[in-house]
Amino acid sequence: MSLALSTPAPTAPPEATDGVWLADIETDEAYAPFDEIRYLSDRGNLLEVRYAELPTFADFHGSGVWRYAAALPFAEGVSLPEGATPLHAAPRLEASVGVRSLRIKHEGMNPTGSFKDRGMTVGVRVAQRLGVERLAVASTGNTSAALAAYGARAGMETLVLLPAGKVAAGKVAQAALHGARILEVDGNFDDCLDLVKLLGEEGIVYLLNSVNPFRLEGQKTIGLEILEQAQAQYGRYPDRIVLPVGNAGNTSALYKAFRELVQSGALAVEEVPRLTGVQAAGAAPLAEAVANGWSTIQRWDHVETRATAIRIGNPVNAPKAIPGIRETGGTATRVTDAEITSAQRALAEEGIGVEPASAASVAGLRKLVEAGEVGTDEDVVCLTTGHLLKDPDAAFAASADPEPVPNDLSAIVDHLGV
Ligand code: F0G
């Protein structure tokens, strides 16, 4: 396994503000972070946030996302607060999957019920710094809920573009109640993202999808928390982190978090967990690229899965995520909707309630262990990205129906048959 993480030299260019700048991920060309609104480099490549000073574990204080301020562009943000999610043991699931240890990092326990809050607390802070007024995202649902809540908290206008009929009920309800203006587009998520990017380029909105490099800074804290919690719970770092992949934002963010710790000397390269991405079989361009050894993805125009959160055919962060998977010695796989539902039930049996996309991580791990691609001697963390209540329809569909009974004790006792 090659474990040479590409680590750019932390020398602040003249464009930096307080030791922070944006860089083209291909050419390292630097841009001032807050002087103008920019989502891509002049060459059209993705940008990432760079820092003159990179943190070690001793720099982290407090709890939640802002514990990791030393790894972020600001000391504080618009907070509800977010992060500090549990790392659950799941002993029966661990035994049935058959790895040395399995922990579940349940991001559904964030304020709006998904990991998106970690990105929004930083992204909305950046929007305040830039002085913009109208925030927007394209979304399969969770990003819209997080944007609506954090935008409301900051007193800003929010606009969300959703693929009509393909967003779970709980997420639309959140976006609506928090006051977002909701546009239902006759197209899929990728079409929505193309449109909202154009609105951003026109200067009509400030774009807070994960193509915005600041969002991913907040999401790095998932990786930082996992390392600290694993160390506290079982005295080691996990060998592998398995995560559901849609737009590949988390894969990119966790890779960046670990790369920065390696660069600061806080983490040895051999200690970096192998990043392992899981997609739904009906929306698997990244798994396809990794399986074929491609360095870029080919867009899927037709995508379908019950895990609507990851119903994505053109993951924008693939140029950041594919090196992350390769350089950490990880892999990617795809799972069927039936495998996702079965993993959702298995998590529920451990008391952990997740939405379908989240269960893809556990379904993928099971598959990779069965195929011998993940060792039975590994310590694994699976990320569960969103709460069960996000998608009540999927939860009902995966469960037994309620049983109607008369309003009568003896009839109920008879009915129970116990
Ligand atoms: N899991 C859930 C529950 C999600 O909502 C998403 C993405 C992902 C996984 C995929 O994460 O993009 O970092 O690979 N949801 C976005 C949204 C697209 O609009 O809510 P990723």
XYZ file of C-alpha atoms in Angstrom, residues 202-412:
211
model
C -24.803 35.233 -11.727
C -24.259 36.613 -8.216
C -27.910 35.957 -7.307
C -27.071 33.613 -4.426
C -24.102 32.501 -2.316
C -23.626 28.805 -2.941
C -23.217 26.528 0.077
C -23.042 23.126 -1.594
C -19.885 21.145 -0.884
C -18.199 22.557 -3.993
C -17.773 25.498 -1.606
C -14.445 24.577 0.038
C -15.358 26.131 3.391
C -18.195 23.646 4.002
C -15.739 20.773 3.868
C -13.602 22.409 6.556
C -16.448 21.922 9.030
C -16.925 18.335 7.890
C -13.256 17.566 8.626
C -14.258 17.536 12.287
C -16.017 14.175 11.805
C -12.593 12.631 11.217
C -10.957 14.496 14.091
C -13.697 13.438 16.504
C -13.478 9.801 15.393
C -9.734 9.709 16.102
C -10.123 11.250 19.549
C -13.134 9.106 20.507
C -11.544 5.867 19.292
C -8.405 6.668 21.248
C -10.495 7.367 24.380
C -12.751 4.303 23.952
C -10.270 1.616 22.945
C -6.842 3.190 22.955
C -6.148 2.968 19.199
C -7.090 4.730 15.990
C -9.416 2.793 13.687
C -7.837 0.927 10.777
C -10.678 1.911 8.500
C -13.566 4.353 8.205
C -16.475 3.297 5.984
C -18.799 6.009 4.731
C -21.740 6.464 2.383
C -20.824 8.475 -0.721
C -23.028 10.875 -2.656
C -21.220 14.043 -3.673
C -18.041 12.686 -2.018
C -17.744 15.682 0.312
C -17.110 13.690 3.475
C -14.574 11.430 1.811
C -12.678 14.549 0.725
C -13.049 16.258 4.099
C -11.849 13.300 6.188
C -8.857 12.831 3.895
C -7.964 16.517 4.292
C -8.324 16.320 8.083
C -5.901 13.381 8.276
C -3.495 14.879 5.755
C -3.253 18.046 7.842
C -2.566 16.044 11.019
C 0.161 14.113 9.212
C 1.601 17.373 7.983
C 1.675 18.880 11.479
C 3.336 15.737 12.832
C 0.331 14.838 15.038
C -0.407 11.602 13.162
C 1.903 9.065 11.511
C 1.098 8.218 7.903
C 0.595 4.543 8.903
C -2.049 5.650 11.436
C -4.338 7.212 8.830
C -7.555 5.153 8.582
C -8.310 3.634 5.181
C -11.157 5.603 3.668
C -13.737 3.279 2.206
C -16.679 4.669 0.245
C -20.015 2.957 -0.325
C -22.551 3.929 -2.984
C -25.999 2.643 -3.880
C -25.821 0.299 -6.871
C -28.178 2.580 -8.817
C -25.947 5.643 -8.308
C -22.357 4.442 -8.212
C -20.074 6.524 -10.455
C -17.361 6.805 -7.807
C -17.340 3.094 -6.991
C -17.145 2.472 -10.737
C -14.158 4.819 -11.109
C -12.286 3.266 -8.166
C -12.978 -0.290 -9.394
C -11.626 0.587 -12.832
C -8.643 2.563 -11.574
C -9.878 5.758 -13.226
C -8.729 9.095 -11.830
C -11.958 10.836 -12.867
C -15.576 9.737 -12.764
C -17.979 9.382 -15.633
C -21.294 11.068 -14.902
C -24.337 8.784 -14.653
C -27.350 10.512 -16.204
C -29.849 8.013 -14.816
C -29.686 7.288 -11.108
C -32.125 5.478 -8.837
C -32.096 4.244 -5.255
C -34.360 4.147 -2.223
C -31.469 5.894 -0.414
C -32.513 9.222 -1.929
C -29.839 11.165 -0.005
C -27.157 9.566 -2.196
C -29.110 9.502 -5.469
C -26.292 11.368 -7.237
C -24.713 10.687 -10.628
C -22.035 13.366 -10.779
C -20.166 13.643 -7.453
C -18.538 17.069 -7.646
C -15.840 16.286 -5.101
C -14.535 13.203 -6.934
C -11.213 14.923 -7.811
C -10.572 15.303 -4.056
C -12.096 12.006 -2.932
C -10.447 9.568 -5.362
C -6.894 10.476 -4.220
C -8.157 10.238 -0.622
C -9.330 6.672 -1.122
C -6.166 5.664 -2.996
C -3.612 7.371 -0.784
C -5.079 5.947 2.418
C -5.171 2.425 0.977
C -8.983 2.350 1.026
C -11.492 1.200 -1.552
C -15.064 1.752 -2.732
C -18.002 -0.555 -3.293
C -21.696 -0.522 -4.121
C -24.690 -2.115 -2.394
C -28.255 -2.880 -3.461
C -31.318 -1.241 -1.929
C -32.207 -4.590 -0.312
C -28.774 -4.722 1.354
C -29.237 -1.134 2.543
C -32.624 -1.916 4.109
C -31.268 -5.004 5.801
C -28.396 -2.964 7.311
C -30.882 -0.265 8.381
C -32.804 -2.935 10.308
C -29.628 -4.379 11.819
C -28.637 -0.925 13.112
C -32.172 -0.372 14.436
C -31.867 -3.654 16.381
C -28.901 -2.064 18.186
C -31.036 0.986 18.995
C -29.396 3.118 16.322
C -31.976 4.755 14.064
C -30.679 5.888 10.679
C -32.008 6.845 7.285
C -31.323 4.501 4.328
C -28.245 6.281 2.900
C -26.549 5.985 6.285
C -27.022 2.239 6.390
C -25.064 1.923 3.133
C -21.844 2.128 5.178
C -22.712 -0.966 7.220
C -24.061 -2.812 4.167
C -20.820 -2.050 2.305
C -18.633 -3.174 5.190
C -20.494 -6.471 5.411
C -19.983 -7.015 1.705
C -16.268 -6.180 1.799
C -15.655 -8.504 4.767
C -17.495 -11.326 2.971
C -15.377 -10.696 -0.126
C -12.185 -10.794 1.961
C -11.341 -7.208 1.022
C -11.614 -6.033 4.630
C -9.721 -8.077 7.204
C -11.464 -9.684 10.188
C -8.617 -8.263 12.321
C -9.555 -4.647 11.563
C -10.941 -1.955 13.857
C -13.637 -0.290 11.777
C -15.797 2.799 12.183
C -18.912 3.101 10.041
C -20.353 6.555 9.539
C -24.134 6.876 9.712
C -24.913 10.224 8.187
C -28.592 10.949 8.882
C -31.319 10.224 11.455
C -34.126 7.691 11.018
C -36.800 10.416 11.277
C -35.507 12.082 8.128
C -37.249 9.450 6.030
C -40.322 8.108 7.852
C -41.640 6.439 4.686
C -38.496 4.328 4.361
C -38.717 3.390 8.055
C -42.338 2.206 7.645
C -41.452 0.314 4.474
C -38.632 -1.507 6.287
C -40.804 -2.507 9.270
C -43.867 -4.507 10.262
C -47.237 -2.697 10.045
C -49.010 -1.517 13.226
C -51.740 -3.955 14.345
C -55.260 -2.583 14.893
C -56.899 -3.901 18.117
C -60.145 -3.170 19.964
C -60.188 -0.793 22.958
C -60.420 -3.772 25.307
C -57.909 -5.489 27.603
C -58.941 -9.125 27.096
C -59.094 -8.652 23.330
C -55.559 -7.240 23.418
